[in-house]
CSV table of C-alpha atoms in Angstrom, one decimal:
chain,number,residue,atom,x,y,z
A,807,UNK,CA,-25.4,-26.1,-181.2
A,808,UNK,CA,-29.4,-26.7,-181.9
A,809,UNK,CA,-28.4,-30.5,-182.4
A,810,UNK,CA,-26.8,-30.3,-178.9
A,811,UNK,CA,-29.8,-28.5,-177.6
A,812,UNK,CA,-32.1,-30.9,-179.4
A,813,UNK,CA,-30.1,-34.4,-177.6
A,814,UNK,CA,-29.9,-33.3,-174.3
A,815,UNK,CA,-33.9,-32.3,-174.6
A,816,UNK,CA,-34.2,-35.7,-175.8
A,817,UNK,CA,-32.1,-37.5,-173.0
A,818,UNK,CA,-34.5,-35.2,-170.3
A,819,UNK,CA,-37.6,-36.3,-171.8
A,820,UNK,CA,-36.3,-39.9,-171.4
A,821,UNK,CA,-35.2,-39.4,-168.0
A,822,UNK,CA,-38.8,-38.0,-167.7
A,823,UNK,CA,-40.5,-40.6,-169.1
A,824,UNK,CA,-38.4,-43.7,-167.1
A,825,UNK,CA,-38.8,-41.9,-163.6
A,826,UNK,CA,-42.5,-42.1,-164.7
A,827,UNK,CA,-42.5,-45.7,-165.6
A,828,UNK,CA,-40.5,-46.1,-162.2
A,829,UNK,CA,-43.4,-44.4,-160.2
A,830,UNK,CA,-46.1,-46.0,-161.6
A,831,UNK,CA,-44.8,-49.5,-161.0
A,832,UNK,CA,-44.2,-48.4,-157.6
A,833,UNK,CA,-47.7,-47.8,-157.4
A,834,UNK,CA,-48.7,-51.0,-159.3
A,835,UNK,CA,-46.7,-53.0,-157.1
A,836,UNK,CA,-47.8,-51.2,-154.1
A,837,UNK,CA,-51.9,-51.8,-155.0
A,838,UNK,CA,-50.7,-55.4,-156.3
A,839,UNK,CA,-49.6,-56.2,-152.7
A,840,UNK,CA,-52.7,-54.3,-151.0
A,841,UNK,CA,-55.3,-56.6,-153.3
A,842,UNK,CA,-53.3,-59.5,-152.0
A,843,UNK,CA,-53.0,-58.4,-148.6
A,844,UNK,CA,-57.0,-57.8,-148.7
A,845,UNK,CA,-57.9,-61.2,-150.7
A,846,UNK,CA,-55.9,-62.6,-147.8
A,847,UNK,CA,-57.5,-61.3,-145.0
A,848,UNK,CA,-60.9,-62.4,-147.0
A,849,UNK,CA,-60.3,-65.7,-147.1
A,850,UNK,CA,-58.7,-65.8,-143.2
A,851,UNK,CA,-62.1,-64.5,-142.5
A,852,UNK,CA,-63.6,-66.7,-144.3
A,853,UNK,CA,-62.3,-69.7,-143.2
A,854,UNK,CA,-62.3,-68.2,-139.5
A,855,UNK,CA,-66.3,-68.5,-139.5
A,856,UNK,CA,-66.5,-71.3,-141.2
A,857,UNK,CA,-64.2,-73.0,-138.7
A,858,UNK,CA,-66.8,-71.3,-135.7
A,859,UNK,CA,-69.5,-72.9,-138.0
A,860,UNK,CA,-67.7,-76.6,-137.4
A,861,UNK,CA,-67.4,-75.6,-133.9
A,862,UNK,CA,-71.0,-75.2,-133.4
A,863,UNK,CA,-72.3,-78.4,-135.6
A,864,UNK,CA,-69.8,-80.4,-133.6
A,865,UNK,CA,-71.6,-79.0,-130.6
A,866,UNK,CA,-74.9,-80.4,-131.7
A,867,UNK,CA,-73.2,-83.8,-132.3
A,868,UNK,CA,-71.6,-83.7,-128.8
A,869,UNK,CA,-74.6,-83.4,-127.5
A,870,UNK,CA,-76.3,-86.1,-128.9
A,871,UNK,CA,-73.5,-88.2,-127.7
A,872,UNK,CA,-73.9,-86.7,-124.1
A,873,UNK,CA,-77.5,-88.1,-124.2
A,874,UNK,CA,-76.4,-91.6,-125.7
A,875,UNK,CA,-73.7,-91.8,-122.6
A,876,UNK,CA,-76.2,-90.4,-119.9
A,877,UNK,CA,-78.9,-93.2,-121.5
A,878,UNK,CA,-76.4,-95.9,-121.5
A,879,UNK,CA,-75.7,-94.7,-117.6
A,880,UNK,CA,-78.9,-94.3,-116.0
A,881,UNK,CA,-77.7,-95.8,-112.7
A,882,UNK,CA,-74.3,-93.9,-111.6
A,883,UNK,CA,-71.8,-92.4,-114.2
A,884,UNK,CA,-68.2,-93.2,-114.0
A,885,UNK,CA,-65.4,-93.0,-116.9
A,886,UNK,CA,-66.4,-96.6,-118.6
A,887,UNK,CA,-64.4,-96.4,-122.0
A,888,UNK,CA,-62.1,-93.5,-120.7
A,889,UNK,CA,-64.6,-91.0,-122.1
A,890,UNK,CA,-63.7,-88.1,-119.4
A,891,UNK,CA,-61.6,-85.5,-121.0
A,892,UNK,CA,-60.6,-87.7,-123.8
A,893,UNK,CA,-59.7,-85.6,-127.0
A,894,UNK,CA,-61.8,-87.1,-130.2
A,895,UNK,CA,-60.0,-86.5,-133.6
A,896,UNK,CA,-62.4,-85.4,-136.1
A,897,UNK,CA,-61.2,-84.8,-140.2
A,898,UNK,CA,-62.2,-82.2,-141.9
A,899,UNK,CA,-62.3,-82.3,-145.9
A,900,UNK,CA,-59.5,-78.6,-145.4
A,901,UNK,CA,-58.0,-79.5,-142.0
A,902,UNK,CA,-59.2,-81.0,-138.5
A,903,UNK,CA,-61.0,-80.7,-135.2
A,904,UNK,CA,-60.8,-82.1,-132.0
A,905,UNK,CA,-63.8,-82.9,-129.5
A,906,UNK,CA,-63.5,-83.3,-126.0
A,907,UNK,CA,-66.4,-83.6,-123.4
A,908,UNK,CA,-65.7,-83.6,-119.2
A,909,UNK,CA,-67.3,-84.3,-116.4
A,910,UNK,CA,-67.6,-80.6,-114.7
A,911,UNK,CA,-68.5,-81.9,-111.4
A,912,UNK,CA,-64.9,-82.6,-110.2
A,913,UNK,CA,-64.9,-79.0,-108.5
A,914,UNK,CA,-65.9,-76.3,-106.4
A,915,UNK,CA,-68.7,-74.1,-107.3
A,916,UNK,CA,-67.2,-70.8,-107.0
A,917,UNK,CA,-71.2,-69.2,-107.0
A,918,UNK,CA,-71.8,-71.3,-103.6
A,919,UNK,CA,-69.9,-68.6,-102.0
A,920,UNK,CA,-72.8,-66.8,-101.8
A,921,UNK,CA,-76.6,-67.6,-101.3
A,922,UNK,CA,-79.5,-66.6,-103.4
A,923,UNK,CA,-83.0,-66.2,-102.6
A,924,UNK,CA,-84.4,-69.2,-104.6
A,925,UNK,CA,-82.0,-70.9,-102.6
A,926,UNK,CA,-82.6,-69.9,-99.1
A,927,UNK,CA,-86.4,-70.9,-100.3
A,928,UNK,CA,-85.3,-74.1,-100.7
A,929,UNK,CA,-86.6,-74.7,-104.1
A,930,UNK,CA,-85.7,-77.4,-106.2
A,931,UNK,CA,-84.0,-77.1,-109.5
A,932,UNK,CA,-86.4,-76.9,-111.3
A,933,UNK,CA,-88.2,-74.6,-109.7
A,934,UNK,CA,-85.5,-72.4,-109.3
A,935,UNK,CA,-84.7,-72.9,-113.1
A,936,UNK,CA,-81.7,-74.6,-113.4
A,937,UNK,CA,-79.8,-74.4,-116.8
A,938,UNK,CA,-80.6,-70.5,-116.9
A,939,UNK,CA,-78.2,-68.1,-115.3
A,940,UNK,CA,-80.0,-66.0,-112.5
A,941,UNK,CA,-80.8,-62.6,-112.7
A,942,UNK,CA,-77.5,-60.1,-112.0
A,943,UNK,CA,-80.5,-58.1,-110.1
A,944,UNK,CA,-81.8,-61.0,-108.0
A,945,UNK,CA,-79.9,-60.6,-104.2
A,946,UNK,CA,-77.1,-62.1,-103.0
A,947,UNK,CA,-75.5,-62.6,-99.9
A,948,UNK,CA,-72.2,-64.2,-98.1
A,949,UNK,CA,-72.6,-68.0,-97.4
A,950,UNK,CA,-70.4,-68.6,-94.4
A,951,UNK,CA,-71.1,-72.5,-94.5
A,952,UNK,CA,-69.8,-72.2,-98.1
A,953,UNK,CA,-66.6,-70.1,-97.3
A,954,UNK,CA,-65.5,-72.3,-94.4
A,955,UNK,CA,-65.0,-74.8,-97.4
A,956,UNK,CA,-63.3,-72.8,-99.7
A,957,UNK,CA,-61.0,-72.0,-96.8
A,958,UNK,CA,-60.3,-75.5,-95.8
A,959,UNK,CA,-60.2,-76.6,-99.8
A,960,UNK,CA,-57.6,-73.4,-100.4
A,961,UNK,CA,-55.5,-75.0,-97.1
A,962,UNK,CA,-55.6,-78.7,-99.0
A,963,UNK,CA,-54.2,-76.9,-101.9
A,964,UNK,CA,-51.4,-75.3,-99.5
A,965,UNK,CA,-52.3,-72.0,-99.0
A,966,UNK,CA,-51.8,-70.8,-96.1
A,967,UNK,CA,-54.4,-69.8,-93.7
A,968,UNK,CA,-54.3,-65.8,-94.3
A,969,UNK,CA,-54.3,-66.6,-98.4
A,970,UNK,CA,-57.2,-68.4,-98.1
A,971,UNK,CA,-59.0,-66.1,-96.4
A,972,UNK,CA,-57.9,-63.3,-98.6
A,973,UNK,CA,-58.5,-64.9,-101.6
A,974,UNK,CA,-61.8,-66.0,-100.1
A,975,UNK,CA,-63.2,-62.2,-99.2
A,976,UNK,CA,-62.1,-60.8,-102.2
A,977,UNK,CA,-64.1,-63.4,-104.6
A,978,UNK,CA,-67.5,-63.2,-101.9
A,979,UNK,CA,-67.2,-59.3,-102.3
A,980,UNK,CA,-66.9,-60.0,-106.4
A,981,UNK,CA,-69.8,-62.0,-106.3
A,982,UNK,CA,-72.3,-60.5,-103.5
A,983,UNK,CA,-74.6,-58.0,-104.6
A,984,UNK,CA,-74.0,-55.1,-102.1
A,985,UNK,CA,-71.5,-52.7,-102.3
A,986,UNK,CA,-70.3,-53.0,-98.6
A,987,UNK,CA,-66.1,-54.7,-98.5
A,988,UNK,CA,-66.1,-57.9,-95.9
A,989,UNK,CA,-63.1,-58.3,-94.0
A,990,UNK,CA,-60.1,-58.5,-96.1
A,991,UNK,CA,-62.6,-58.1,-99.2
A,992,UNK,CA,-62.5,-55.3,-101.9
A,993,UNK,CA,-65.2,-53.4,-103.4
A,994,UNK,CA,-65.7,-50.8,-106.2
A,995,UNK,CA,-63.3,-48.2,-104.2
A,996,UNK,CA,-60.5,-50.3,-104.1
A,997,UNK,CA,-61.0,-51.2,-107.8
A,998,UNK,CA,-61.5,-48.1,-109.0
A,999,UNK,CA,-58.7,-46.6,-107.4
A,1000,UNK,CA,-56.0,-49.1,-109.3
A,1001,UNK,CA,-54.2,-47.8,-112.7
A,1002,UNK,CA,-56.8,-49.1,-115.1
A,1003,UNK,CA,-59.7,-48.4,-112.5
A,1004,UNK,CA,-63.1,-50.5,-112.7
A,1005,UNK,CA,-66.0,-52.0,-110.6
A,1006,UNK,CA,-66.7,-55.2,-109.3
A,1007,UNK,CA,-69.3,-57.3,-111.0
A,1008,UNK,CA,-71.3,-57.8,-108.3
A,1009,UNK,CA,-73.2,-60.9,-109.8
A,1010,UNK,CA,-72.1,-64.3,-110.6
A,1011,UNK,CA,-69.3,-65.7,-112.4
A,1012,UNK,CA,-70.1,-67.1,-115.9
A,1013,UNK,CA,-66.2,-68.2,-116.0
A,1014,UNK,CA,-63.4,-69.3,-114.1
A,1015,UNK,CA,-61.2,-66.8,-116.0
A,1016,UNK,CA,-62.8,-64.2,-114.5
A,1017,UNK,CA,-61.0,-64.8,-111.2
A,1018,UNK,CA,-57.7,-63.1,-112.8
A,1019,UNK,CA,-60.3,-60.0,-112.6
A,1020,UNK,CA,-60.5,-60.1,-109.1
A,1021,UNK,CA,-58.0,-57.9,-106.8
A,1022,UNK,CA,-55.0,-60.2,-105.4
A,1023,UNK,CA,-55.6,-63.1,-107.7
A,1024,UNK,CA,-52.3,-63.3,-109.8
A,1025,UNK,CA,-51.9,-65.7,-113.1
A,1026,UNK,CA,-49.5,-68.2,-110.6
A,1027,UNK,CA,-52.3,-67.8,-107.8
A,1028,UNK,CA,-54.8,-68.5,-111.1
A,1029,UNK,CA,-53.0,-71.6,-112.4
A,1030,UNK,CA,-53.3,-73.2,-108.8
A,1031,UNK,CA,-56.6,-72.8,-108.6
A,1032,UNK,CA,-58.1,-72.8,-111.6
A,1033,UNK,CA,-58.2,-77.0,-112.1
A,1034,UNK,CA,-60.4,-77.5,-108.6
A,1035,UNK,CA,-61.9,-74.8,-109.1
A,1036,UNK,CA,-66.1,-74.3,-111.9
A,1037,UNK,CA,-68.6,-71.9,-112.5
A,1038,UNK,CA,-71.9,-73.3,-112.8
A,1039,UNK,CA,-75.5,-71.0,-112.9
A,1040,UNK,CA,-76.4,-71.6,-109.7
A,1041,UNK,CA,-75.3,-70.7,-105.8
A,1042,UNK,CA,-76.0,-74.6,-104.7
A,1043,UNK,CA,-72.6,-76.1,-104.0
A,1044,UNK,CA,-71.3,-78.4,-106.8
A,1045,UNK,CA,-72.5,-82.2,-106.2
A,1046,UNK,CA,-69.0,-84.0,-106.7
A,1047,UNK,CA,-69.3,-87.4,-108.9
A,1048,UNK,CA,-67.1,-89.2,-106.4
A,1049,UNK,CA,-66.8,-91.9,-109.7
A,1050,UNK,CA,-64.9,-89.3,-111.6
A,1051,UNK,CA,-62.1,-87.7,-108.9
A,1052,UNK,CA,-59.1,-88.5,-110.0
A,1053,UNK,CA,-56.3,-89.5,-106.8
A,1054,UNK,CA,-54.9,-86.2,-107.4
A,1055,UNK,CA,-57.9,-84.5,-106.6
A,1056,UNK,CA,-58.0,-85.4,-102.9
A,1057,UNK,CA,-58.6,-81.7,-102.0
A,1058,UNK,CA,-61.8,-82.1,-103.2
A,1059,UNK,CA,-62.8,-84.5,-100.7
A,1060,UNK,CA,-60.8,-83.2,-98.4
A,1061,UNK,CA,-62.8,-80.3,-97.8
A,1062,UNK,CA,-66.0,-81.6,-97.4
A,1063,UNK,CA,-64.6,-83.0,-93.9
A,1064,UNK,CA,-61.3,-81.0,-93.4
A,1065,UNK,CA,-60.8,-82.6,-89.7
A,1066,UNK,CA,-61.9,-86.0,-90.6
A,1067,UNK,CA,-60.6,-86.9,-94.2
A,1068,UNK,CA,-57.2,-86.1,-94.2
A,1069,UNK,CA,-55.2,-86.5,-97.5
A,1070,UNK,CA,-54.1,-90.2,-96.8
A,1071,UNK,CA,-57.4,-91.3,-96.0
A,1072,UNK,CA,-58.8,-89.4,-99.6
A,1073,UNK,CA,-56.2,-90.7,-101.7
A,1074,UNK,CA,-56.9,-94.3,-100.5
A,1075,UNK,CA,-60.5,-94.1,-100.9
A,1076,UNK,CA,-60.1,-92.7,-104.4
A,1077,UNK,CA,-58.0,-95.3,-105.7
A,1078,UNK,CA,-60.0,-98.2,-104.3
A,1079,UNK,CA,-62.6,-96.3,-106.9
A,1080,UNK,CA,-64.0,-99.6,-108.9
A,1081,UNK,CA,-63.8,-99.2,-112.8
A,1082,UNK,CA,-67.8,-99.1,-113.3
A,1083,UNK,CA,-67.3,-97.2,-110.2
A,1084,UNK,CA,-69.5,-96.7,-107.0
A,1085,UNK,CA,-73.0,-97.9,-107.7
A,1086,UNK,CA,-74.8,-95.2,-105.1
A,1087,UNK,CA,-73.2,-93.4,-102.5
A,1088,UNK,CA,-73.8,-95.4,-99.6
A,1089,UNK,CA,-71.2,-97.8,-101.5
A,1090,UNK,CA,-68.9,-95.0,-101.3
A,1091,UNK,CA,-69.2,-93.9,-97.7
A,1092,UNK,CA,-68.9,-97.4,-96.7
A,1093,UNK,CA,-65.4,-97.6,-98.0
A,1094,UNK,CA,-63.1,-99.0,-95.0
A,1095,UNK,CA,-61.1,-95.3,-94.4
A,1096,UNK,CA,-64.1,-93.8,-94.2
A,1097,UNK,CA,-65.6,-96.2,-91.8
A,1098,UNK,CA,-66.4,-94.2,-88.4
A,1099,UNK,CA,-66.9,-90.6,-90.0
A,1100,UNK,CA,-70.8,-89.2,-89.5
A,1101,UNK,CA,-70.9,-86.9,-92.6
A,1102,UNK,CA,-74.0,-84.9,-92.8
A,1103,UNK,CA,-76.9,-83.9,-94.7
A,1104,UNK,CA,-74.6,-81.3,-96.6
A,1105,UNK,CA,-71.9,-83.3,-97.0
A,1106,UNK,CA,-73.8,-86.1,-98.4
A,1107,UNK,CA,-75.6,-84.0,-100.7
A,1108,UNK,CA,-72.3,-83.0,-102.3
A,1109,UNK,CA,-71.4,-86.6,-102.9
A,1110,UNK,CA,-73.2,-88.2,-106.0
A,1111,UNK,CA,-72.6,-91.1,-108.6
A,1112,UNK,CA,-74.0,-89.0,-111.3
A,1113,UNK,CA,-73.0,-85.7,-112.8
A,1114,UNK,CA,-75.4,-82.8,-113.4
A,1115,UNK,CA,-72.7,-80.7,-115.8
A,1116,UNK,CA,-70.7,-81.7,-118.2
A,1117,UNK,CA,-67.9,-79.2,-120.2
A,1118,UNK,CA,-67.7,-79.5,-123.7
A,1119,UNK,CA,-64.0,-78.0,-125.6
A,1120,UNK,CA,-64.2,-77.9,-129.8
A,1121,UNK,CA,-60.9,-76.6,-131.5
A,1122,UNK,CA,-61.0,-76.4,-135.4
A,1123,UNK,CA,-58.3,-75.8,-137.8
A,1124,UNK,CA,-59.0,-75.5,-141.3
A,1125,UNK,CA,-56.3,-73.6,-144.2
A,1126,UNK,CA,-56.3,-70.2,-142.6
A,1127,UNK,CA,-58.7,-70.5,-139.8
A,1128,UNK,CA,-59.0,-71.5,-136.5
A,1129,UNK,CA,-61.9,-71.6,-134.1
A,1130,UNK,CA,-62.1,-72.9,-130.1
A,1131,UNK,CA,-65.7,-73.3,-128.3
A,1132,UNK,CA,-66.1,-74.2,-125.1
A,1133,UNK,CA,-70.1,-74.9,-123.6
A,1134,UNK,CA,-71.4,-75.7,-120.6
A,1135,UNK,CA,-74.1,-78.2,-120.5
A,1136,UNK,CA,-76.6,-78.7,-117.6
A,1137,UNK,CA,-78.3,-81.9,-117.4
A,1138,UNK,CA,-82.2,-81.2,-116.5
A,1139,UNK,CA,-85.4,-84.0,-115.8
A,1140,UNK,CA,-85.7,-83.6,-119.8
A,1141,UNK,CA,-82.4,-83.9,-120.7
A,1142,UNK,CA,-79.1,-82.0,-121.0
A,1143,UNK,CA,-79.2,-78.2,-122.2
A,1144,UNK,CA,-76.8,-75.7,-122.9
A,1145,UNK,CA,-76.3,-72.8,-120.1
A,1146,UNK,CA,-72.9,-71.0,-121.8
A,1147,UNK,CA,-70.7,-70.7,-124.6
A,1148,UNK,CA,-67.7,-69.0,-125.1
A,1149,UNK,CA,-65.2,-68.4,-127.4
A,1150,UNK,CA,-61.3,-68.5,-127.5
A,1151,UNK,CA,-61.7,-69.6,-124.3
A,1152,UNK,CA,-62.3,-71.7,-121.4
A,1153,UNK,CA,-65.3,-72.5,-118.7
C-alpha cells in the first residue's frame, strides 16, 4: 500500500512538473513572438523614415532639375522631351523610387473664387508675397467675375446648370472669411448640424482633397473634378500655359470665353499646339478658330507660354517601407521655391 501511495505521488508530481514545462513554453513562445512582432514594427519604422528621408533628398534634386528646365526655357515652356508628368525611375541600393514633376498650371485656381485684399490693391506678386500662403486672418470675399467661370467651366465638364452653382456656393462659403451662407452655400450651421458635426475652414485651400470636406461634394462628384481642378497660395486666377493643355482639356479653355470658344473650336486649337509650342501668346490667339474673338484683359492674362507652378510627386519603396511626397513649387523673379508639402497624398 505505501508503494502504491508512493507511485501515484510520483506520477502527480510528473503531471505537475509537465503542465509546468507546458506553461512556460506557452509563455516563451508567447514573448518569442512579441520580440519579433516589436523587432518588426522597428525595422517597418525604420525603413518608413528612411524612405521619407529619400523622399525629401529627391525633392532637392527635383528641384535642381526644375531650375535646369526653366533655364533651358527662358522663352515659353512647353513639354520638349515629354518631361510633363513623366514618371522617372530612380534605384535605390534596398528597393526604388519614382519622380514625377508637372506643369500645375493646366487648371483652375479654386482660391480665385474669392478676392483678397492684396489683390483688390492690385499688387504684384511680389509685393503681395507669392510663394507664402496668406494669412487665414487676412479678409476674404466672393469674386463674382471668378464664379461665373467656375460655373461655365463646371457646364464644359457637364454639369448641369443648378450643380454648378451648388457646387459653386458651397466651395465660395468654404473659402470666404465670414460666417454669412450665400445662396445655395453652407456655413458652420449646416456643418455642424451633420452626424460627425464641424466648421467650415473659412480660409484657403492648401489641397484639392479638401473639396471632399465640403457639404454636397461626393468622391464621384470629387473624381470629376479633381483633374481640372489646383490649389495654389494665392486668390489670382491660375495663368493657363496654353503649351501644356492637353486636347482633353478643352474645358479649360472653354471657360475663359464660354459663348465664344465652344468645344470644337478648343479642341482644334489645342491640337494645332506646335511641339516647341506657342512662342508668346499673341501666336496663340492668332490661331485661325480663334480668329474674330476680342478676348480681354482677363482673359489674356490667364493665357501664358510659361508656368508659374509646377507639382512635384516622390513615391519610395524600400524592404518594409514606403513613403509618398507630393510639393508644390512656385516659381518667383529668384527662382522656384517650395510653398507646400504633403504626405500620403496629393496637391
Amino acid at each position: 500500500m505505501p508503494q502504491q501511495q508512493h507511485a501515484s505521488q510520483a506520477g502527480t508530481a510528473l503531471l505537475s512538473v509537465l503542465l509546468l514545462l507546458s506553461v512556460v513554453s506557452a509563455l516563451m513562445v508567447a514573448l518569442l513572438d512579441e520580440m519579433l512582432l516589436s523587432l518588426n514594427v522597428s525595422q517597418n519604422a525604420q525603413d518608413s523614415l528612411l524612405a521619407r528621408y529619400q523622399a525629401t533628398a529627391a525633392e532637392a534634386l527635383a528641384l535642381n532639375e526644375l531650375e535646369a528646365l526653366l533655364a533651358r526655357n527662358s522663352g515659353s515652356l512647353a513639354n520638349v522631351g515629354n518631361w510633363n508628368g513623366k514618371p522617372l525611375p530612380v534605384a535605390l541600393d534596398r528597393g526604388r523610387m519614382t519622380v514625377t514633376i508637372s506643369d500645375y498650371t493646366a487648371c483652375f485656381n479654386l482660391n480665385a473664387l474669392v478676392s483678397s485684399r492684396a489683390q483688390r490693391a492690385g499688387l504684384t506678386p511680389r509685393q503681395s508675397g507669392l510663394g507664402t500662403w496668406p494669412s487665414a486672418a487676412e479678409p476674404r470675399r466672393t469674386s463674382l467675375t471668378m464664379q461665373r467661370q467656375f460655373i461655365a467651366l463646371l457646364e464644359a465638364l457637364e454639369f448641369s446648370r443648378g450643380e454648378a452653382q451648388r457646387i459653386t456656393a458651397a466651395i465660395v462659403d468654404w473659402l470666404d472669411s465670414d460666417r454669412i451662407a450665400v445662396s445655395l452655400g453652407a456655413e458652420d450651421g449646416s456643418y455642424s448640424a451633420a452626424r460627425g458635426g464641424y466648421r467650415t475652414a473659412n480660409q484657403l485651400l492648401r489641397s484639392v482633397t479638401e473639396l471632399l470636406d465640403i457639404r454636397g461634394i461626393t468622391p464621384d462628384i470629387y473624381a470629376r473634378l479633381a483633374p481640372s481642378m489646383c490649389a495654389h497660395p494665392s486668390t489670382k486666377p491660375a495663368p493657363i500655359n496654353v503649351n501644356l493643355l492637353k486636347v482633353d482639356q478643352a474645358p479649360l479653355l472653354m471657360m475663359l470665353m464660354p459663348r465664344a470658344i465652344t468645344r470644337d473650336k478648343a479642341r482644334r486649337v489645342l491640337a494645332a499646339t506646335p511641339a516647341t509650342g506657342w512662342q508668346s501668346v499673341a501666336d496663340f490667339w492668332d490661331h485661325p478658330a480663334l480668329i474674330g474673338l476680342q478676348p480681354g484683359a482677363s482673359v489674356l492674362s490667364q493665357t501664358v507660354v510659361k508656368s508659374q507652378y509646377f507639382k512635384l510627386h516622390v513615391a519610395v519603396a524600400l524592404d518594409r517601407g514606403e513613403a509618398q511626397q507630393t510639393a508644390l513649387f512656385a516659381v518667383t523673379q529668384t527662382g522656384p521655391i517650395r510653398v507646400a508639402r504633403s504626405w500620403q497624398g496629393r496637391l
